[in-house]
């Protein structure tokens, strides 16, 4: 988009969101996409993927020393994931609020994790925790040509 020629921050910030295998199995993909769409974010990349354990170990490399790491990789490779890139103003920080807390027990109703799951080890969705990790995760999960730049005709009704 030429509307916001400021680089991948501000209006053009991009975040990586993934519906985890339990979210796909439990038919939550449509509901989750709808929440980001209705909020006003712009979808710029999406695919259904069976992630390899290598990819997941790299994705979660900061957690490699945690006791739950092995189980986390097994969970995340247990079925297909819907990987997405969403764009918009402060999308990374706002997505974390849409998701809720890491542990669904601490997530308020109205958040995805607050509404759709119970345990931290089956918390249905991933969202990048910073702009830096978003950029790392997007380049890990998507090739540049898998991301679409399209003019958002509703931008003038979402941004002042
Ligand atoms: P986040 O997904 O909210 O960013 P992280 O701390 O980055 O949370 O942890 C990544 C994922 O690892 C969590 O979403 C959850 O699926 C899993 N996880 C985190 N803590 C635990 C735990 O104590 N037991 C089991 N799984 C956990
Ligand atoms: Mg995290």
Coordinates of N, CA, C and O and ligand atoms in Angstrom, one line a residue:
X1 N 0.8 -1.2 0.0 CA 0.0 0.0 0.0 C 0.9 1.2 0.0 O 1.8 1.4 0.7
X2 N 0.5 2.2 -0.8 CA 1.2 3.5 -0.9 C 0.6 4.5 0.1 O 1.1 5.6 0.2
X3 N -0.5 4.1 0.8 CA -1.1 5.1 1.7 C -0.2 5.4 2.8 O -0.3 6.5 3.3
X4 N 0.5 4.5 3.3 CA 1.3 4.7 4.5 C 2.8 4.3 4.3 O 3.2 3.3 4.7
X5 N 3.5 5.2 3.6 CA 4.9 4.8 3.1 C 5.9 5.0 4.2 O 6.9 5.6 4.0
X6 N 5.7 4.4 5.4 CA 6.5 4.7 6.5 C 7.3 3.5 7.0 O 7.9 3.5 8.1
X7 N 7.3 2.4 6.3 CA 8.0 1.2 6.8 C 7.0 0.3 7.6 O 5.9 0.7 7.8
X8 N 7.5 -0.8 8.1 CA 6.6 -1.8 8.8 C 6.4 -1.4 10.2 O 6.6 -2.3 11.1
X9 N 6.1 -0.2 10.5 CA 5.7 0.2 11.9 C 4.5 1.1 11.8 O 4.1 1.5 10.7
X10 N 3.9 1.5 12.9 CA 2.7 2.4 12.8 C 1.6 1.7 12.1 O 1.3 0.6 12.4
X11 N 1.0 2.4 11.1 CA -0.1 1.8 10.4 C 0.2 0.6 9.7 O -0.6 -0.3 9.4
X12 N 1.5 0.5 9.3 CA 2.0 -0.7 8.5 C 2.6 -1.8 9.3 O 3.2 -2.7 8.8
X13 N 2.4 -1.7 10.6 CA 3.0 -2.8 11.5 C 2.3 -4.1 11.1 O 1.2 -4.2 10.8
X14 N 3.2 -5.2 11.2 CA 2.7 -6.5 10.9 C 2.9 -7.4 12.1 O 3.9 -7.4 12.7
X15 N 1.9 -8.3 12.3 CA 2.0 -9.3 13.4 C 1.8 -10.7 12.9 O 1.0 -10.9 11.9
X16 N 2.4 -11.6 13.5 CA 2.2 -13.0 13.2 C 1.2 -13.7 14.1 O 1.4 -13.6 15.4
X17 N 0.2 -14.2 13.6 CA -0.9 -14.9 14.4 C -1.0 -16.3 13.9 O -1.0 -16.6 12.6
X18 N -1.2 -17.3 14.8 CA -1.4 -18.7 14.3 C -2.5 -19.3 15.1 O -2.4 -19.3 16.4
X19 N -3.4 -19.9 14.4 CA -4.4 -20.8 15.1 C -3.7 -22.2 15.3 O -3.2 -22.8 14.4
X20 N -3.5 -22.5 16.6 CA -2.8 -23.8 16.9 C -3.6 -25.0 16.6 O -4.8 -24.9 16.3
X21 N -3.0 -26.2 16.6 CA -3.7 -27.4 16.2 C -5.0 -27.6 16.9 O -6.0 -28.1 16.3
X22 N -5.1 -27.3 18.2 CA -6.4 -27.5 18.9 C -7.4 -26.5 18.4 O -8.6 -26.9 18.3
X23 N -7.0 -25.3 18.0 CA -8.0 -24.3 17.4 C -8.5 -24.8 16.1 O -9.7 -24.6 15.8
X24 N -7.7 -25.4 15.3 CA -8.1 -25.9 14.0 C -9.1 -27.1 14.2 O -10.2 -27.2 13.6
X25 N -8.7 -28.1 15.1 CA -9.5 -29.2 15.3 C -10.9 -28.8 15.9 O -11.9 -29.4 15.6
X26 N -10.9 -27.8 16.7 CA -12.1 -27.4 17.4 C -12.9 -26.4 16.5 O -13.9 -25.8 17.0
X27 N -12.5 -26.2 15.3 CA -13.3 -25.4 14.3 C -13.4 -23.9 14.7 O -14.4 -23.3 14.5
X28 N -12.3 -23.4 15.3 CA -12.3 -22.0 15.7 C -11.7 -21.1 14.7 O -11.6 -19.9 15.0
X29 N -11.2 -21.6 13.5 CA -10.5 -20.8 12.6 C -11.3 -19.6 12.1 O -10.9 -18.4 12.2
X30 N -12.6 -19.9 11.7 CA -13.4 -18.8 11.2 C -13.7 -17.7 12.3 O -13.6 -16.5 12.0
X31 N -14.0 -18.2 13.5 CA -14.3 -17.2 14.6 C -13.1 -16.3 14.9 O -13.2 -15.1 15.1
X32 N -11.9 -16.9 14.8 CA -10.7 -16.2 15.1 C -10.4 -15.2 14.0 O -10.1 -14.0 14.3
X33 N -10.5 -15.6 12.8 CA -10.3 -14.7 11.7 C -11.3 -13.5 11.8 O -10.9 -12.3 11.6
X34 N -12.5 -13.8 12.1 CA -13.5 -12.8 12.2 C -13.2 -11.7 13.2 O -13.5 -10.6 13.0
X35 N -12.7 -12.2 14.3 CA -12.3 -11.2 15.4 C -11.3 -10.2 14.9 O -11.4 -9.0 15.2
X36 N -10.3 -10.6 14.1 CA -9.3 -9.7 13.6 C -9.8 -8.9 12.5 O -9.5 -7.7 12.4
X37 N -10.7 -9.5 11.7 CA -11.3 -8.7 10.6 C -12.2 -7.6 11.1 O -12.1 -6.4 10.7
X38 N -13.0 -8.0 12.1 CA -14.0 -7.0 12.6 C -13.3 -5.9 13.4 O -13.8 -4.7 13.4
X39 N -12.2 -6.2 14.0 CA -11.4 -5.2 14.7 C -10.9 -4.1 13.8 O -10.9 -2.9 14.1
X40 N -10.6 -4.5 12.5 CA -10.2 -3.5 11.5 C -8.8 -3.8 11.0 O -8.3 -3.0 10.2
X41 N -8.2 -4.9 11.4 CA -6.9 -5.3 10.8 C -7.0 -5.8 9.4 O -8.1 -6.3 9.0
X42 N -5.9 -5.8 8.7 CA -5.8 -6.2 7.3 C -5.1 -7.5 7.2 O -3.9 -7.6 7.6
X43 N -5.7 -8.5 6.6 CA -5.0 -9.8 6.4 C -4.1 -9.7 5.2 O -4.5 -9.4 4.1
X44 N -2.8 -10.0 5.4 CA -1.8 -9.9 4.3 C -1.2 -11.3 3.9 O -0.5 -11.4 3.0
X45 N -1.4 -12.3 4.8 CA -0.9 -13.6 4.5 C -1.6 -14.6 5.3 O -2.0 -14.4 6.4
X46 N -1.8 -15.8 4.7 CA -2.5 -16.9 5.4 C -2.3 -18.2 4.7 O -2.3 -18.3 3.5
X47 N -2.0 -19.3 5.5 CA -1.9 -20.6 5.0 C -2.1 -21.7 6.1 O -1.8 -21.4 7.2
X48 N -2.6 -22.8 5.6 CA -2.7 -24.0 6.5 C -1.5 -24.8 6.4 O -1.1 -25.2 5.3
X49 N -0.8 -25.0 7.5 CA 0.5 -25.8 7.4 C 0.6 -26.8 8.5 O 0.2 -26.6 9.6
X50 N 1.2 -27.9 8.1 CA 1.7 -28.9 9.1 C 3.1 -28.5 9.4 O 4.0 -28.7 8.6
X51 N 3.4 -27.9 10.6 CA 4.7 -27.4 10.9 C 5.6 -28.6 11.3 O 5.2 -29.5 12.0
X52 N 6.9 -28.5 10.9 CA 7.9 -29.5 11.3 C 8.3 -29.2 12.7 O 8.2 -28.1 13.2
X53 N 8.9 -30.2 13.4 CA 9.4 -30.0 14.8 C 10.6 -29.0 14.7 O 10.7 -28.2 15.6
X54 N 11.4 -29.1 13.6 CA 12.5 -28.1 13.5 C 12.0 -26.7 13.5 O 12.5 -25.8 14.1
X55 N 11.0 -26.4 12.7 CA 10.4 -25.1 12.6 C 9.9 -24.6 13.9 O 10.1 -23.5 14.3
X56 N 9.2 -25.5 14.6 CA 8.6 -25.2 15.9 C 9.7 -24.9 17.0 O 9.6 -24.0 17.8
X57 N 10.8 -25.7 16.9 CA 11.9 -25.5 17.9 C 12.5 -24.2 17.6 O 12.9 -23.5 18.6
X58 N 12.6 -23.7 16.4 CA 13.1 -22.4 16.1 C 12.1 -21.3 16.5 O 12.5 -20.3 17.1
X59 N 10.9 -21.5 16.2 CA 9.8 -20.6 16.5 C 9.8 -20.3 18.0 O 9.7 -19.1 18.4
X60 N 10.0 -21.3 18.8 CA 9.9 -21.2 20.3 C 11.3 -21.3 20.9 O 11.4 -21.7 22.1
X61 N 12.3 -20.9 20.2 CA 13.7 -21.1 20.7 C 14.0 -20.4 22.0 O 14.7 -20.9 22.8
X62 N 13.3 -19.3 22.3 CA 13.5 -18.6 23.6 C 13.0 -19.5 24.8 O 13.3 -19.2 26.0
X63 N 12.2 -20.5 24.5 CA 11.6 -21.3 25.6 C 12.3 -22.7 25.7 O 11.8 -23.5 26.5
X64 N 13.4 -22.9 25.0 CA 14.0 -24.2 24.9 C 14.4 -24.8 26.2 O 14.5 -26.0 26.3
X65 N 14.6 -24.0 27.2 CA 15.0 -24.5 28.5 C 13.9 -24.8 29.5 O 14.1 -25.2 30.6
X66 N 12.7 -24.5 29.0 CA 11.5 -24.6 29.9 C 11.1 -26.1 30.0 O 11.3 -26.9 29.0
X67 N 10.6 -26.6 31.1 CA 10.2 -28.0 31.3 C 9.1 -28.4 30.3 O 9.0 -29.6 30.0
X68 N 8.3 -27.5 29.8 CA 7.2 -27.8 28.9 C 7.6 -27.8 27.5 O 6.7 -28.0 26.6
X69 N 8.9 -27.5 27.2 CA 9.2 -27.2 25.8 C 9.0 -28.4 24.9 O 8.4 -28.3 23.8
X70 N 9.3 -29.7 25.3 CA 9.2 -30.8 24.5 C 7.7 -31.1 24.2 O 7.3 -31.4 23.1
X71 N 6.9 -30.9 25.2 CA 5.4 -31.1 25.1 C 4.8 -30.0 24.2 O 3.9 -30.3 23.4
X72 N 5.4 -28.8 24.3 CA 4.9 -27.7 23.4 C 5.1 -28.0 22.0 O 4.3 -27.8 21.1
X73 N 6.3 -28.5 21.7 CA 6.7 -28.8 20.3 C 5.8 -30.0 19.8 O 5.3 -30.0 18.6
X74 N 5.5 -31.0 20.6 CA 4.7 -32.1 20.3 C 3.3 -31.6 20.0 O 2.6 -32.0 19.0
X75 N 2.7 -30.8 20.9 CA 1.4 -30.2 20.7 C 1.3 -29.4 19.4 O 0.4 -29.6 18.6
X76 N 2.3 -28.6 19.2 CA 2.2 -27.7 18.0 C 2.4 -28.4 16.7 O 2.1 -27.9 15.6
X77 N 3.0 -29.6 16.7 CA 3.2 -30.4 15.5 C 2.2 -31.5 15.4 O 2.2 -32.4 14.5
X78 N 1.2 -31.5 16.3 CA 0.2 -32.6 16.3 C -0.9 -32.5 15.2 O -1.7 -33.4 15.0
X79 N -0.9 -31.4 14.4 CA -1.9 -31.2 13.4 C -1.6 -29.9 12.7 O -0.7 -29.2 13.1
X80 N -2.4 -29.6 11.7 CA -2.2 -28.4 10.9 C -2.5 -27.1 11.8 O -3.3 -27.2 12.7
X81 N -1.8 -26.1 11.4 CA -1.9 -24.8 12.0 C -2.3 -23.8 10.9 O -1.9 -23.9 9.8
X82 N -3.1 -22.8 11.3 CA -3.4 -21.7 10.3 C -2.5 -20.5 10.7 O -2.7 -19.9 11.7
X83 N -1.5 -20.3 9.8 CA -0.5 -19.2 10.0 C -1.0 -18.0 9.3 O -1.4 -18.1 8.1
X84 N -0.9 -16.8 9.9 CA -1.5 -15.6 9.3 C -0.6 -14.4 9.6 O 0.1 -14.4 10.7
X85 N -0.6 -13.4 8.7 CA 0.0 -12.1 9.0 C -1.0 -11.1 8.9 O -1.8 -11.0 7.9
X86 N -1.2 -10.3 10.0 CA -2.2 -9.2 10.0 C -1.4 -7.9 10.1 O -0.4 -7.8 10.8
X87 N -2.0 -6.9 9.5 CA -1.4 -5.6 9.4 C -2.3 -4.5 10.0 O -3.5 -4.6 9.8
X88 N -1.7 -3.5 10.6 CA -2.5 -2.3 11.1 C -1.7 -1.6 12.2 O -0.6 -2.0 12.6
X89 N -2.4 -0.5 12.7 CA -1.7 0.3 13.7 C -1.6 -0.5 15.0 O -2.6 -1.0 15.5
X90 N -0.4 -0.5 15.5 CA -0.1 -1.2 16.8 C -0.6 -2.7 16.8 O -1.1 -3.2 17.8
X91 N -0.6 -3.3 15.6 CA -1.3 -4.6 15.5 C -0.7 -5.7 16.5 O -1.4 -6.5 17.1
X92 N 0.6 -5.6 16.8 CA 1.2 -6.6 17.7 C 0.7 -6.5 19.1 O 0.2 -7.4 19.7
X93 N 0.7 -5.3 19.6 CA 0.3 -5.0 21.0 C -1.3 -5.3 21.1 O -1.7 -5.9 22.0
X94 N -2.0 -4.8 20.1 CA -3.5 -5.0 20.2 C -3.9 -6.4 20.0 O -4.8 -6.9 20.6
X95 N -3.1 -7.2 19.2 CA -3.4 -8.6 19.1 C -3.3 -9.3 20.4 O -4.1 -10.2 20.7
X96 N -2.2 -9.0 21.1 CA -2.1 -9.6 22.4 C -3.3 -9.4 23.3 O -3.7 -10.2 24.1
X97 N -3.9 -8.2 23.2 CA -5.1 -7.9 24.0 C -6.3 -8.7 23.5 O -7.1 -9.1 24.3
X98 N -6.4 -8.9 22.2 CA -7.4 -9.7 21.6 C -7.3 -11.2 22.0 O -8.3 -11.9 22.3
X99 N -6.0 -11.6 22.1 CA -5.8 -13.0 22.5 C -6.1 -13.3 24.0 O -6.6 -14.4 24.3
X100 N -5.8 -12.4 24.9 CA -5.8 -12.6 26.3 C -4.5 -13.0 26.9 O -3.5 -12.9 26.2
X101 N -4.5 -13.5 28.1 CA -3.2 -13.9 28.8 C -2.8 -15.3 28.3 O -3.6 -16.1 27.8
X102 N -1.5 -15.6 28.5 CA -0.9 -16.9 28.1 C -1.8 -18.0 28.7 O -2.1 -19.0 28.0
X103 N -2.0 -17.9 30.0 CA -2.9 -18.9 30.7 C -4.3 -18.5 30.6 O -4.7 -17.5 31.1
X104 N -5.1 -19.4 29.9 CA -6.6 -19.0 29.7 C -7.3 -18.8 31.1 O -8.3 -18.0 31.1
X105 N -6.8 -19.3 32.2 CA -7.4 -19.1 33.5 C -7.3 -17.6 33.9 O -8.1 -17.2 34.7
X106 N -6.3 -16.9 33.4 CA -6.2 -15.5 33.7 C -6.7 -14.6 32.6 O -6.6 -13.4 32.7
X107 N -7.3 -15.2 31.6 CA -7.8 -14.4 30.4 C -9.3 -14.0 30.6 O -10.1 -14.8 31.0
X108 N -9.6 -12.7 30.4 CA -11.0 -12.3 30.6 C -11.9 -12.8 29.5 O -11.5 -13.0 28.4
X109 N -13.2 -13.0 29.9 CA -14.2 -13.2 28.9 C -14.1 -12.1 27.8 O -13.9 -10.9 28.2
X110 N -14.3 -12.4 26.6 CA -14.2 -11.4 25.5 C -12.9 -11.5 24.8 O -12.8 -11.0 23.7
X111 N -11.9 -12.1 25.4 CA -10.7 -12.4 24.7 C -10.8 -13.8 24.1 O -11.6 -14.6 24.6
X112 N -9.9 -14.1 23.1 CA -10.0 -15.5 22.5 C -9.7 -16.6 23.5 O -10.5 -17.5 23.6
X113 N -8.6 -16.4 24.2 CA -8.3 -17.5 25.2 C -9.3 -17.5 26.4 O -9.5 -18.5 26.9
X114 N -9.8 -16.3 26.7 CA -10.8 -16.3 27.8 C -12.1 -17.0 27.4 O -12.8 -17.5 28.2
X115 N -12.4 -16.9 26.1 CA -13.7 -17.5 25.6 C -13.6 -18.9 25.2 O -14.7 -19.6 25.2
X116 N -12.5 -19.4 24.7 CA -12.4 -20.7 24.0 C -11.5 -21.8 24.5 O -11.4 -22.8 23.9
X117 N -10.8 -21.5 25.7 CA -10.0 -22.6 26.1 C -9.8 -22.5 27.6 O -10.2 -21.6 28.3
X118 N -9.2 -23.6 28.2 CA -9.1 -23.8 29.6 C -7.7 -23.9 30.1 O -7.4 -23.3 31.2
X119 N -6.8 -24.6 29.4 CA -5.5 -24.9 29.9 C -4.4 -24.2 29.1 O -4.5 -24.1 27.9
X120 N -3.3 -23.8 29.8 CA -2.2 -23.1 29.1 C -1.6 -24.0 28.0 O -1.1 -23.4 27.0
X121 N -1.6 -25.3 28.1 CA -1.0 -26.2 27.1 C -1.9 -26.5 26.0 O -1.5 -27.2 25.1
X122 N -3.1 -25.9 26.0 CA -4.0 -26.0 24.8 C -4.7 -24.7 24.7 O -6.0 -24.6 24.8
X123 N -4.0 -23.6 24.4 CA -4.5 -22.3 24.4 C -4.9 -21.7 23.0 O -4.9 -20.5 22.9
X124 N -5.1 -22.5 22.1 CA -5.7 -22.3 20.7 C -5.1 -21.3 19.8 O -5.3 -21.3 18.6
X125 N -4.3 -20.4 20.3 CA -3.8 -19.3 19.4 C -2.4 -18.8 19.8 O -2.1 -18.7 21.0
X126 N -1.6 -18.4 18.8 CA -0.3 -17.8 19.1 C -0.4 -16.3 18.5 O -1.0 -16.1 17.5
X127 N 0.3 -15.4 19.2 CA 0.5 -14.1 18.7 C 1.8 -13.5 19.1 O 2.3 -13.8 20.2
X128 N 2.5 -12.9 18.2 CA 3.9 -12.3 18.5 C 3.8 -11.4 19.7 O 2.9 -10.7 19.9
X129 N 4.9 -11.5 20.5 CA 4.9 -10.7 21.7 C 5.6 -9.3 21.6 O 5.6 -8.5 22.5
X130 N 6.2 -9.0 20.4 CA 6.8 -7.7 20.2 C 7.0 -7.5 18.7 O 6.9 -8.5 17.9
X131 N 7.2 -6.3 18.2 CA 7.4 -6.0 16.8 C 8.6 -6.8 16.3 O 8.6 -7.3 15.2
X132 N 9.7 -6.9 17.1 CA 10.9 -7.6 16.7 C 10.6 -9.1 16.5 O 11.0 -9.7 15.5
X133 N 9.9 -9.7 17.5 CA 9.6 -11.2 17.3 C 8.6 -11.4 16.2 O 8.7 -12.4 15.5
X134 N 7.7 -10.4 15.9 CA 6.8 -10.5 14.8 C 7.6 -10.6 13.5 O 7.3 -11.5 12.6
X135 N 8.6 -9.7 13.3 CA 9.4 -9.8 12.1 C 10.2 -11.1 11.9 O 10.2 -11.7 10.9
X136 N 10.7 -11.6 13.1 CA 11.4 -12.9 13.1 C 10.5 -14.0 12.7 O 10.8 -14.8 11.8
X137 N 9.3 -14.0 13.3 CA 8.3 -15.1 13.0 C 7.8 -15.0 11.6 O 7.6 -16.1 11.0
X138 N 7.5 -13.8 11.1 CA 6.9 -13.7 9.8 C 8.0 -14.3 8.8 O 7.6 -15.0 7.9
X139 N 9.2 -14.0 8.9 CA 10.2 -14.5 8.0 C 10.5 -15.9 8.2 O 11.0 -16.6 7.2
X140 N 10.2 -16.5 9.3 CA 10.3 -17.9 9.6 C 9.2 -18.7 8.9 O 9.4 -19.8 8.4
X141 N 8.0 -18.2 8.9 CA 6.8 -18.9 8.5 C 6.4 -18.6 7.0 O 5.7 -19.3 6.4
X142 N 6.8 -17.4 6.5 CA 6.4 -17.0 5.2 C 7.5 -16.6 4.3 O 8.5 -15.9 4.8
X143 N 7.5 -16.9 3.0 CA 8.4 -16.3 2.0 C 7.8 -14.9 1.7 O 6.6 -14.7 1.8
X144 N 8.7 -14.0 1.3 CA 8.1 -12.6 0.9 C 7.0 -12.6 -0.1 O 6.1 -11.9 0.0
X145 N 7.1 -13.6 -1.1 CA 6.1 -13.6 -2.1 C 4.8 -14.2 -1.7 O 3.8 -14.2 -2.4
X146 N 4.7 -14.7 -0.4 CA 3.5 -15.2 0.1 C 2.7 -14.1 0.8 O 1.6 -14.4 1.3
X147 N 3.3 -12.9 0.9 CA 2.6 -11.8 1.6 C 2.1 -10.9 0.5 O 2.8 -10.5 -0.4
X148 N 0.8 -10.5 0.7 CA 0.2 -9.6 -0.3 C 0.0 -8.2 0.2 O -0.4 -8.0 1.3
X149 N 0.5 -7.3 -0.6 CA 0.2 -5.8 -0.3 C -1.0 -5.4 -1.1 O -1.0 -5.5 -2.3
X150 N -2.1 -5.1 -0.4 CA -3.3 -4.7 -1.2 C -3.9 -3.4 -0.5 O -3.8 -3.2 0.6
X151 N -4.5 -2.6 -1.4 CA -5.0 -1.3 -0.9 C -6.3 -1.6 -0.2 O -7.2 -2.2 -0.6
X152 N -6.3 -1.1 1.1 CA -7.4 -1.3 2.0 C -8.4 -0.2 1.8 O -8.3 0.9 2.3
X153 N -9.5 -0.5 1.1 CA -10.5 0.5 0.8 C -11.3 1.0 2.1 O -12.0 2.0 2.1
X154 N -11.2 0.2 3.2 CA -11.8 0.6 4.4 C -10.9 1.5 5.3 O -11.4 1.9 6.4
X155 N -9.7 1.6 5.0 CA -8.7 2.3 5.9 C -9.2 3.7 6.3 O -9.1 4.0 7.5
X156 N -9.9 4.4 5.4 CA -10.3 5.8 5.8 C -11.5 5.7 6.8 O -11.7 6.7 7.4
X157 N -12.1 4.6 7.0 CA -13.2 4.4 8.0 C -12.6 3.8 9.3 O -13.4 3.7 10.3
X158 N -11.4 3.4 9.3 CA -10.8 2.8 10.4 C -9.8 3.7 11.1 O -9.6 3.8 12.3
X159 N -9.1 4.5 10.2 CA -8.1 5.5 10.7 C -8.6 6.9 10.5 O -9.2 7.2 9.4
X160 N -8.3 7.8 11.4 CA -8.7 9.1 11.4 C -8.0 10.0 10.4 O -6.8 9.8 10.3
Ligands
LIG1 P1 2.4 -16.7 24.7 O1 1.9 -17.8 23.7 O2 1.3 -16.1 25.4 O3 3.4 -15.8 24.0 P2 4.8 -18.0 25.9 O4 5.2 -17.7 27.3 O5 5.5 -17.4 24.8 O6 3.2 -17.5 25.8 O7 4.6 -19.5 25.8 C1 4.4 -20.1 24.5 C2 3.4 -21.2 24.6 O8 3.9 -22.2 25.4 C3 2.1 -20.8 25.3 O9 1.2 -20.2 24.4 C4 1.6 -22.1 25.8 O10 1.0 -22.9 24.7 C5 2.9 -22.8 26.1 N1 3.1 -22.7 27.6 C6 3.5 -21.6 28.2 N2 3.7 -21.9 29.5 C7 3.3 -23.2 29.7 C8 3.2 -24.0 30.9 O11 3.5 -23.6 32.0 N3 2.8 -25.3 30.6 C9 2.5 -25.8 29.4 N4 2.6 -25.0 28.3 C10 3.0 -23.7 28.4
LIG2 MG1 5.3 -16.0 23.3

